[in-house]
Coordinates of C-alpha atoms and ligand atoms in Angstrom, one line a residue:
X1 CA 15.1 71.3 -35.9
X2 CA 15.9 70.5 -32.2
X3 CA 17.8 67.4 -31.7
X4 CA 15.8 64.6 -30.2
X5 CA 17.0 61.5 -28.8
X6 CA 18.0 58.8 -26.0
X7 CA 18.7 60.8 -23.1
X8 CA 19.4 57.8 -20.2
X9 CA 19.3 54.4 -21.1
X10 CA 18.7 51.2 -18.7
X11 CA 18.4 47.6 -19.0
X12 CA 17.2 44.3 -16.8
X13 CA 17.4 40.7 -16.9
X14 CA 16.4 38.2 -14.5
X15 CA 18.5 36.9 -11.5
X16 CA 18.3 33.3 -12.9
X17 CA 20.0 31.8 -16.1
X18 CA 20.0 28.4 -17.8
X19 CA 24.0 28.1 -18.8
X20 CA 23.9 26.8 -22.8
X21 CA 26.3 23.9 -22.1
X22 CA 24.0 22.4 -19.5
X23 CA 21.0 22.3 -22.0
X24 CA 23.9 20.5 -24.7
X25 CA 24.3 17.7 -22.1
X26 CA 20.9 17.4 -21.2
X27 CA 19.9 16.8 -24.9
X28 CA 23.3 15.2 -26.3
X29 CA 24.1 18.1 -28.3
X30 CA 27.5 19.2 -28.6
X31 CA 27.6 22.8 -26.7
X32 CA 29.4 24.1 -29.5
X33 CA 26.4 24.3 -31.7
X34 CA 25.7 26.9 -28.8
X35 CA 28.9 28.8 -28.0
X36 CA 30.2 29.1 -31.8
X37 CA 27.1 28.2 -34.0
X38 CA 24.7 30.6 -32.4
X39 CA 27.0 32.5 -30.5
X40 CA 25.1 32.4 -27.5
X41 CA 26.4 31.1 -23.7
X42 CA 23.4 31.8 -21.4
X43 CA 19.8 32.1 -21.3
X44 CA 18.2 34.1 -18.7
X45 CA 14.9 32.7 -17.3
X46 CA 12.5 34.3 -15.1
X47 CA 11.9 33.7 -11.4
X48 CA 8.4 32.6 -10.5
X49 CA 7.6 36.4 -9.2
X50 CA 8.9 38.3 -12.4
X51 CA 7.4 38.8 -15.4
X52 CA 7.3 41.6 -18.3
X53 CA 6.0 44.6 -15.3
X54 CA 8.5 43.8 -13.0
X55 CA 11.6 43.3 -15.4
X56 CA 10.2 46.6 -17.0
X57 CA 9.9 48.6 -13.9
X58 CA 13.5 47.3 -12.3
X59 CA 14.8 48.4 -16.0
X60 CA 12.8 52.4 -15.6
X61 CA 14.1 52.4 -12.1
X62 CA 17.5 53.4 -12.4
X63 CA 16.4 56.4 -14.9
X64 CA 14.5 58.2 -12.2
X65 CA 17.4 59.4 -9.3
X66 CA 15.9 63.1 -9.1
X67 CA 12.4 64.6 -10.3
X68 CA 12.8 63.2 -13.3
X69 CA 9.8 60.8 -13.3
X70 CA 7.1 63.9 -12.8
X71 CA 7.8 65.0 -16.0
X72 CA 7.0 61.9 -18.2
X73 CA 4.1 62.9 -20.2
X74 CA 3.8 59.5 -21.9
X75 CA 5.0 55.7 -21.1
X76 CA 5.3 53.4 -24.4
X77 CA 5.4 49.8 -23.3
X78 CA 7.1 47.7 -26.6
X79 CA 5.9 44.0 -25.8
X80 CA 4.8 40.5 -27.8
X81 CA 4.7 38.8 -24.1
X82 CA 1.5 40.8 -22.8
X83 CA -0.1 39.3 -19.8
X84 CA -3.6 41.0 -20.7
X85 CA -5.5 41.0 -23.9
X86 CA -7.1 45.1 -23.0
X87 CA -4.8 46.1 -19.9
X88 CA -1.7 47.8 -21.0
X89 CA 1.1 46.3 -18.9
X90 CA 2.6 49.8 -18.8
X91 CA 0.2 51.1 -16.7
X92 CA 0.8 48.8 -13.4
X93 CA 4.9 49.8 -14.1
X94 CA 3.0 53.5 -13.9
X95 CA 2.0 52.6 -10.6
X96 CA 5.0 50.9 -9.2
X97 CA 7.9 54.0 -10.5
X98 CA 4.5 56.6 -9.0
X99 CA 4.3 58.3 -12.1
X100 CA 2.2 61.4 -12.8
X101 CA -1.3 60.8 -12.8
X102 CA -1.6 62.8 -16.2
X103 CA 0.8 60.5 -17.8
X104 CA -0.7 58.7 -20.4
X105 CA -0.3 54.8 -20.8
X106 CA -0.5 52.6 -24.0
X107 CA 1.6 49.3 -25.2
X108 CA 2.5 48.5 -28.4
X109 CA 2.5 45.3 -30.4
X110 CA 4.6 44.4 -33.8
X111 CA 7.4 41.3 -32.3
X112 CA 10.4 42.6 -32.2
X113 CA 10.4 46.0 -33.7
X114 CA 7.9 47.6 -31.1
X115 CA 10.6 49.1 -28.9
X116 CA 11.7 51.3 -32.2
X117 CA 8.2 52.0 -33.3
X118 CA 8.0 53.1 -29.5
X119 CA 11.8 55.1 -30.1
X120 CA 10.1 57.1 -33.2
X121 CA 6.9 57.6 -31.8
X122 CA 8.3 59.0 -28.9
X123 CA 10.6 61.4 -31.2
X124 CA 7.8 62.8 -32.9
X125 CA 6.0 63.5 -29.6
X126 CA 9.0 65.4 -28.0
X127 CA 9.3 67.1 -31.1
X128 CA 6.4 68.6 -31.5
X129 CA 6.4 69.4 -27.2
X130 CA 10.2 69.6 -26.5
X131 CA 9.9 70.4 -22.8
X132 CA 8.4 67.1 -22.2
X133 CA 9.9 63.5 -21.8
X134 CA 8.1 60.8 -23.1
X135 CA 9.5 56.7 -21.3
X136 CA 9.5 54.2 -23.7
X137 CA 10.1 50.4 -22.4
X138 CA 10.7 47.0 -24.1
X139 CA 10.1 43.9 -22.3
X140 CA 9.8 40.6 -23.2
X141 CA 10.3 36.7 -22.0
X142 CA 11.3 34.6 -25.0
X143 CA 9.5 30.8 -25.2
X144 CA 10.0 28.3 -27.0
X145 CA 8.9 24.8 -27.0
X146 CA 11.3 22.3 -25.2
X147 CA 13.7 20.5 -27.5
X148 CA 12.9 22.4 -30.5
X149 CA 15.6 24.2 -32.4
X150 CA 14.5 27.6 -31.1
X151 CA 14.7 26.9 -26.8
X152 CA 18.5 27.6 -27.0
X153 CA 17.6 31.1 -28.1
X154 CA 15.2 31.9 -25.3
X155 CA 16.1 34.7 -23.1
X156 CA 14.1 37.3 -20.7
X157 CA 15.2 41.4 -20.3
X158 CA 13.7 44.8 -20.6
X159 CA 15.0 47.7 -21.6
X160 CA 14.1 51.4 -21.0
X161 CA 14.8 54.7 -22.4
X162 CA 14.0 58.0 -21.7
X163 CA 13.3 60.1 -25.0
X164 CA 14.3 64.0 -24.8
X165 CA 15.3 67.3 -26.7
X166 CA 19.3 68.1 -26.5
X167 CA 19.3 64.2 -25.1
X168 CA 22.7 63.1 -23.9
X169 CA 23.6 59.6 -25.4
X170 CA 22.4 59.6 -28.9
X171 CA 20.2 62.1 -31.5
X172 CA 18.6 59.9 -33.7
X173 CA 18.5 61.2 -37.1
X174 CA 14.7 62.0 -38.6
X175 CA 15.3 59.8 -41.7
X176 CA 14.4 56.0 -41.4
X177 CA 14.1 52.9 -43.9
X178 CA 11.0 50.3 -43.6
X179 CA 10.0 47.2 -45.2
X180 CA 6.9 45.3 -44.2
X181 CA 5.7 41.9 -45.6
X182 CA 3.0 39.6 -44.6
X183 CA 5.1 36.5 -44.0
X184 CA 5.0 33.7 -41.4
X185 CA 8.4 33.4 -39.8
X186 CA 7.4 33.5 -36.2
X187 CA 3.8 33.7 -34.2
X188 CA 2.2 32.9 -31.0
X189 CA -1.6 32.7 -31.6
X190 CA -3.5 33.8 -28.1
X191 CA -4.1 31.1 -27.1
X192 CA -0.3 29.1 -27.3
X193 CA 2.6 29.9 -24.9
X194 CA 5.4 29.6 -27.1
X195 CA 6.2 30.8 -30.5
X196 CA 5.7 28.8 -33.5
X197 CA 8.8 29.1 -35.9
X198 CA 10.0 28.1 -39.2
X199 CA 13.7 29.0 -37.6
X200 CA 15.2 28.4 -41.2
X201 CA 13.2 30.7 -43.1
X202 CA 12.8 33.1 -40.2
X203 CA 16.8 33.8 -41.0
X204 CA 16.2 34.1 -44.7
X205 CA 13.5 36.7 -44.3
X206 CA 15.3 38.9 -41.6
X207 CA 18.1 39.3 -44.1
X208 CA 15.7 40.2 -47.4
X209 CA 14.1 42.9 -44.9
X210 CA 17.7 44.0 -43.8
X211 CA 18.2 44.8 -47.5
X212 CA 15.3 46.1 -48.2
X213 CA 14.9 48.6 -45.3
X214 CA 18.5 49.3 -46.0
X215 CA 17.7 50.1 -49.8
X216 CA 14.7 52.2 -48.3
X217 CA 17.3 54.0 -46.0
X218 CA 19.8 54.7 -48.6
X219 CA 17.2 56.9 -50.6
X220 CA 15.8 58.8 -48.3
X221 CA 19.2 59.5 -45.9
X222 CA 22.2 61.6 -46.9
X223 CA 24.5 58.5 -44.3
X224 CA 26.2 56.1 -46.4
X225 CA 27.5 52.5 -45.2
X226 CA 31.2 54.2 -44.8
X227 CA 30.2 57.4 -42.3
X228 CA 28.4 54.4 -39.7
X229 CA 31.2 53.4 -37.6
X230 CA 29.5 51.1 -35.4
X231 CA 26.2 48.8 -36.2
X232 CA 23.3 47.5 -34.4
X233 CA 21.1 44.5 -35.6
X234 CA 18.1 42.9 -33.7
X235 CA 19.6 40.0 -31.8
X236 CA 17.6 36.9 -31.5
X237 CA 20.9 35.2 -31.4
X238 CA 24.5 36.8 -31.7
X239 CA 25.3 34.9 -34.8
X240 CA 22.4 36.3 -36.4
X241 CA 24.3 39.5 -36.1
X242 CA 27.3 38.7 -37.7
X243 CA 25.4 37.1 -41.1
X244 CA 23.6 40.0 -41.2
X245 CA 26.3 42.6 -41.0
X246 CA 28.2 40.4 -43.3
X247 CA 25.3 40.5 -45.9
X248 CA 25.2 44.3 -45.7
X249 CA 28.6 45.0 -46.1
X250 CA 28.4 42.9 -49.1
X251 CA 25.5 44.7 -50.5
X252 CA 27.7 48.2 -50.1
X253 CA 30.7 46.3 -51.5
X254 CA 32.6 47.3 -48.4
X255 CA 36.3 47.5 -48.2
X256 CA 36.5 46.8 -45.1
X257 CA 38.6 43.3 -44.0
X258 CA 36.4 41.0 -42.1
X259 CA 38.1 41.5 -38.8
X260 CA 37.0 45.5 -39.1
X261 CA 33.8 44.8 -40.3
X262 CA 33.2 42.4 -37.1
X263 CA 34.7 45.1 -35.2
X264 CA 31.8 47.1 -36.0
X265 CA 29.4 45.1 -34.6
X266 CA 31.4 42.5 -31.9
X267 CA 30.8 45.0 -28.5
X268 CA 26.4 45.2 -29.5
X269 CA 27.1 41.2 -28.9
X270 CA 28.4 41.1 -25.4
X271 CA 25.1 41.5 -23.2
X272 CA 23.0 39.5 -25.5
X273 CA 25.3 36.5 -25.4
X274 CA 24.6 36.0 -21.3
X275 CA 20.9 37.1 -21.7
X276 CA 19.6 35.5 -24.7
X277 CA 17.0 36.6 -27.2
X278 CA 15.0 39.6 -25.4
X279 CA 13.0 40.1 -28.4
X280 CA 11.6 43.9 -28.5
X281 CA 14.2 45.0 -26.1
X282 CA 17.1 43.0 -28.1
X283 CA 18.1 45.7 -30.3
X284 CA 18.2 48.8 -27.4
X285 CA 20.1 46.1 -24.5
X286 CA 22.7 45.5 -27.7
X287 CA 22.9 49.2 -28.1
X288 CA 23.9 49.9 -24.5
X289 CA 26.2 46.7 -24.9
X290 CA 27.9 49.1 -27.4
X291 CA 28.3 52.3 -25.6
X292 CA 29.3 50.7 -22.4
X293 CA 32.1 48.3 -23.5
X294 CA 33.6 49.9 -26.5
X295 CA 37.1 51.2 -24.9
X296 CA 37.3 54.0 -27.2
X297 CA 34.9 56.8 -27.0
X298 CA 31.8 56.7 -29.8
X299 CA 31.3 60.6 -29.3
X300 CA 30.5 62.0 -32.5
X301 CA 30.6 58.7 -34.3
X302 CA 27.4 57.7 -36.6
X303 CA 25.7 54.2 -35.2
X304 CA 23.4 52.3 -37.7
X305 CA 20.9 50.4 -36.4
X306 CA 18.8 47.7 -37.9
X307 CA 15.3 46.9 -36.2
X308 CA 13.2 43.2 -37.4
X309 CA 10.0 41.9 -36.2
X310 CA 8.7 38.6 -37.5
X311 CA 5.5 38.5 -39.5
X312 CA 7.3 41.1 -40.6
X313 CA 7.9 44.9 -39.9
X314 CA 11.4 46.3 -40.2
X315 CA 13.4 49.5 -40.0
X316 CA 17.4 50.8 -39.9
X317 CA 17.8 54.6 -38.8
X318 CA 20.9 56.1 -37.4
X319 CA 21.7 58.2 -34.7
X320 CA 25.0 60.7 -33.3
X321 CA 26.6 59.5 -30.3
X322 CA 26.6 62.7 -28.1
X323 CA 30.2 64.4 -26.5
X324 CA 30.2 63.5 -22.8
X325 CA 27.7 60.1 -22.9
X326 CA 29.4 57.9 -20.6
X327 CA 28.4 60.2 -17.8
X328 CA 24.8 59.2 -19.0
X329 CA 25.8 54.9 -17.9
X330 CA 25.0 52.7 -15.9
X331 CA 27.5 50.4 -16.9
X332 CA 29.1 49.5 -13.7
X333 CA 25.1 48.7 -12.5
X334 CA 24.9 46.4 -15.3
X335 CA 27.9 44.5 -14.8
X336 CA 27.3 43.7 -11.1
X337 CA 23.8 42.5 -12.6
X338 CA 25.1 39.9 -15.0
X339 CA 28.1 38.9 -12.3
X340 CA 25.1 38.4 -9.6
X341 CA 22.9 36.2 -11.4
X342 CA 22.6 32.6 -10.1
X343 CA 23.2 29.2 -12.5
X344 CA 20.3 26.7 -12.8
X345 CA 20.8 23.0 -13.5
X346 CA 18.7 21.6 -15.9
X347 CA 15.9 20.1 -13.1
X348 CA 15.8 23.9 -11.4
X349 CA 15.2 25.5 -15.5
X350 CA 12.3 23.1 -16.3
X351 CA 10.8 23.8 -13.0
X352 CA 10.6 27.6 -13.9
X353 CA 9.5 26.3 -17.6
X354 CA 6.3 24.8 -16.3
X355 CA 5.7 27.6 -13.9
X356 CA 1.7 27.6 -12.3
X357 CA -0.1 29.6 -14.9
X358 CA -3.6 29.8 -12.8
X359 CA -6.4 30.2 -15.2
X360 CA -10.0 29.7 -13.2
X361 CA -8.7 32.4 -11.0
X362 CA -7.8 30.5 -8.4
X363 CA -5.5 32.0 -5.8
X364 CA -1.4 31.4 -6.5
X365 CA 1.6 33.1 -3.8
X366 CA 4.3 33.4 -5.8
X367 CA 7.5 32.0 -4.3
X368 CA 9.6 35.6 -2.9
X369 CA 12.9 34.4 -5.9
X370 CA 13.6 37.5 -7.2
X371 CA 16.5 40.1 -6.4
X372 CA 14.8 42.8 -8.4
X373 CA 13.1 45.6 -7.0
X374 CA 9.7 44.7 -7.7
X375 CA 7.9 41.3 -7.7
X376 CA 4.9 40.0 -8.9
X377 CA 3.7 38.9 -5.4
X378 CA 0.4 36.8 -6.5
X379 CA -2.6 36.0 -8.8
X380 CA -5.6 36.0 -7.6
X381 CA -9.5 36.3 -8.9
X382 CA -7.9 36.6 -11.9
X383 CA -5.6 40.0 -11.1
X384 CA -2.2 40.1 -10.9
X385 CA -0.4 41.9 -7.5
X386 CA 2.6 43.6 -8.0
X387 CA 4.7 44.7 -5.2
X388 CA 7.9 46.3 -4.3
X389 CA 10.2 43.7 -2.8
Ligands
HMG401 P1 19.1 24.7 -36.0 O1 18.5 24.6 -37.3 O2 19.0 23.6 -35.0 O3 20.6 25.0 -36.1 O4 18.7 26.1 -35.3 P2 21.6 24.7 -37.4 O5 21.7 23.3 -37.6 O6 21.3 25.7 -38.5 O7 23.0 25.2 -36.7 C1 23.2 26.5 -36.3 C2 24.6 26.9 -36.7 O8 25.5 26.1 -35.8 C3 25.1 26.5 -38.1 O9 25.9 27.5 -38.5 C4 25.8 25.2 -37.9 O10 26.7 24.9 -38.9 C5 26.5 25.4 -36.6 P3 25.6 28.3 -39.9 O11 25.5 27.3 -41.0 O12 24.3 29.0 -39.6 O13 26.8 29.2 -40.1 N1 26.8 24.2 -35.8 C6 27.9 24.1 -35.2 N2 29.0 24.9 -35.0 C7 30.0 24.4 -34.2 N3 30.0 23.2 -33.6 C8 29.0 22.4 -33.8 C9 27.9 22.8 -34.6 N4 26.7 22.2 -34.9 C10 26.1 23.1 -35.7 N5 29.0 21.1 -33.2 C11 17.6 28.2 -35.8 C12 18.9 27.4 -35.8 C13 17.9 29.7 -36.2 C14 16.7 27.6 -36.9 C15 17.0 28.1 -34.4 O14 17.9 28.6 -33.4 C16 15.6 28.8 -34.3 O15 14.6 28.3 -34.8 N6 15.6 30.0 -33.6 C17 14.4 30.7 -33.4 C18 14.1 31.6 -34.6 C19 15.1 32.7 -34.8 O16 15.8 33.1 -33.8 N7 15.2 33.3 -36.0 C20 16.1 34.4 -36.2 C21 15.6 35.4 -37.3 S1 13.9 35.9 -37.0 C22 14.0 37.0 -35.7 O17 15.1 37.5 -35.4 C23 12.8 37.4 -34.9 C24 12.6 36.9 -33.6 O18 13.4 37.5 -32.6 C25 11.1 37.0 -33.1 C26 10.4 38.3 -33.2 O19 10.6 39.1 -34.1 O20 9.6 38.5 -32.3 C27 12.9 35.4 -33.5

């Protein structure tokens, strides 16, 4: 069988962030609870003119230098932050990167693991037609309600990968683990906002699903916990990351000390610590956190990854790291991105909380904030006007 997988991968977050010791002070909470509790030290937040499209399309951007963006047959938007209830959001990112008119559209629900339904669906597709490229994004604002025990794990990215035969970065192996259960962890009914949560039992229930997909994995995959050298978990908060690689190397009675076993996961953690929970595109941003800061190379080295959406869907499959990847980055992009971005004080973050969200269709200019490429410019009569900045 051909190899299929990530042939250039991209990310975006926001030009704004909230920095975690400013929300401590602002509540009385000691900012450790942040840094070393969670693990987390920024949020990013949103300007008033971005939103899922525009972070989406500033996250494809990069991907598309040459011709490359003629031959996308298919764009899989992963999203639990869709601004319409029948519009794909995909299709006004179409638009704005001028895809081919015979590019089909369609987004994709499940919380967080949509991006890797996306990833698999998108596998299958080039499989069955390797000369053609399928574009699958994830991208997501994360809301919670002020001074609940979630809001210091918001966070806003997208993430975007282009899916090919003979990719570059990483084959992903055919074989995958799932676990689905009906639970209620985490929702946003239509008509709320923010999430609801039960944080608590939300942690519980990733872990039982990280087993079971695991057990799931382990039957129908030849990889065993010792050929992964490096690991990749959904990252709602970094912390969550370490507990749950802790957990599986229990459940494989590892032999690994602890500083080796958080070796195999501490690089994933980097980007999501200064971004914040990015739910669908958490996982994919951690995985190019990986490839671009681990000092050694990854070439031929097995990478696990772990996928969980609340309610709950999850999944771990694995992939090869490919000889010659770093030429594939965009790490030095990324950086300059995180460095760039400006601080809020508390004041500036709760007037982008309570952004205008017109709903009689009143007319709204948004406030030209962003640094991105594209900007959501106005809403109006009930549409929304994307532009290029
Ligand atoms: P909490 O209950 O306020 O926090 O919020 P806590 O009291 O459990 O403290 C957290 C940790 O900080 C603890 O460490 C404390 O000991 C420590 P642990 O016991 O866990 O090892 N701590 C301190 N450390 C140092 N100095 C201090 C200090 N104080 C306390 N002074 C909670 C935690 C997870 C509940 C909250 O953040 C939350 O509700 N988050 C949102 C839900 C979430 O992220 N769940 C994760 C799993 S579900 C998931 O990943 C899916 C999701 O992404 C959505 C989707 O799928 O779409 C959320």
């Amino acid at each position: 069988m051909l190899p299929v997988g990530i042939d250039k991968i991209s990310f975006y977050t926001a030009n704004y962030y909230l920095d975690l010791r400013e929300l401590a002070c602002a509540q009385g909470t000691d900012p450790e609870k942040y840094y070393v509790g969670i693990g987390q030290e920024k949020m990013g937040m949103p300007a008033h003119d971005e939103d899922i499209v525009t972070m989406a399309a500033n996250a494809a951007l990069p991907l598309f230098k040459d011709e490359e963006s003629k031959n996308i047959s298919t764009l899989l938007f992963a999203t639990e932050s869709g601004i319409d209830q029948s519009k794909a959001a995909g299709v006004y990112v179409h638009r704005l990167l001028g895809l081919n008119e015979n590019c089909r559209v369609v987004e994709l629900k499940q919380a967080c693991y949509s991006a890797t339904a996306a990833v698999q669906m998108a596998c299958a597709l080039v499989a069955r037609q390797p000369e053609k490229t399928v574009l699958v994004i994830a991208s997501d604002v994360a809301k919670y309600e002020l001074d609940s025990p979630g809001e210091a794990t918001q966070g806003c990215g997208a993430v975007a990968l282009l899916i090919k035969a003979n990719p570059k970065i990483l084959e992903i192996d055919p074989e995958v683990g799932n676990y689905t259960e009906d639970v209620m962890d985490f929702w946003r009914p239509n008509y709320r906002k923010t999430a609801i949560v039960d944080g608590k039992y939300s942690t519980k229930i990733y872990l039982k699903s990280l087993k079971k997909a695991w057990e799931h994995f382990s039957q129908s995959s030849d990889v065993r916990f010792s050929d992964i050298s490096h690991f990749c978990y959904h990252l709602p908060f970094s912390r969550m990351a370490q507990k749950a690689h802790k957990h599986l190397s229990k459940v494989n009675k590892s032999s690994l000390e602890v500083e080796q076993t958080q070796a195999q996961i501490e690089d994933s953690l980097l980007y999501n610590k200064l971004i914040g929970n990015s739910y669908a595109a958490a996982l994919f941003i951690g995985f190019t956190s990986l490839i671009e800061n681990a000092e050694q190379s990854l070439a031929g080295q097995k990478i696990g990854f772990f996928s969980y959406g609340s309610g709950c869907v999850a999944e771990f499959f694995s992939g090869t790291v490919i000889e010659g990847y770093r030429q594939q980055l965009f790490t030095q992009q990324h950086k300059m991105m995180l460095d760039s971005r400006q601080a809020l004080n508390y004041e500036e973050y709760l007037s982008l909380y309570h952004a205008p969200d017109p709903q009689s269709g009143e007319r709204i200019e948004m406030p030209s904030d962003t640094t991105g490429g594209f900007r959501l410019a106005a809403i109006g009569d009930h549409k929304r006007e994307y532009v290029e900045r």
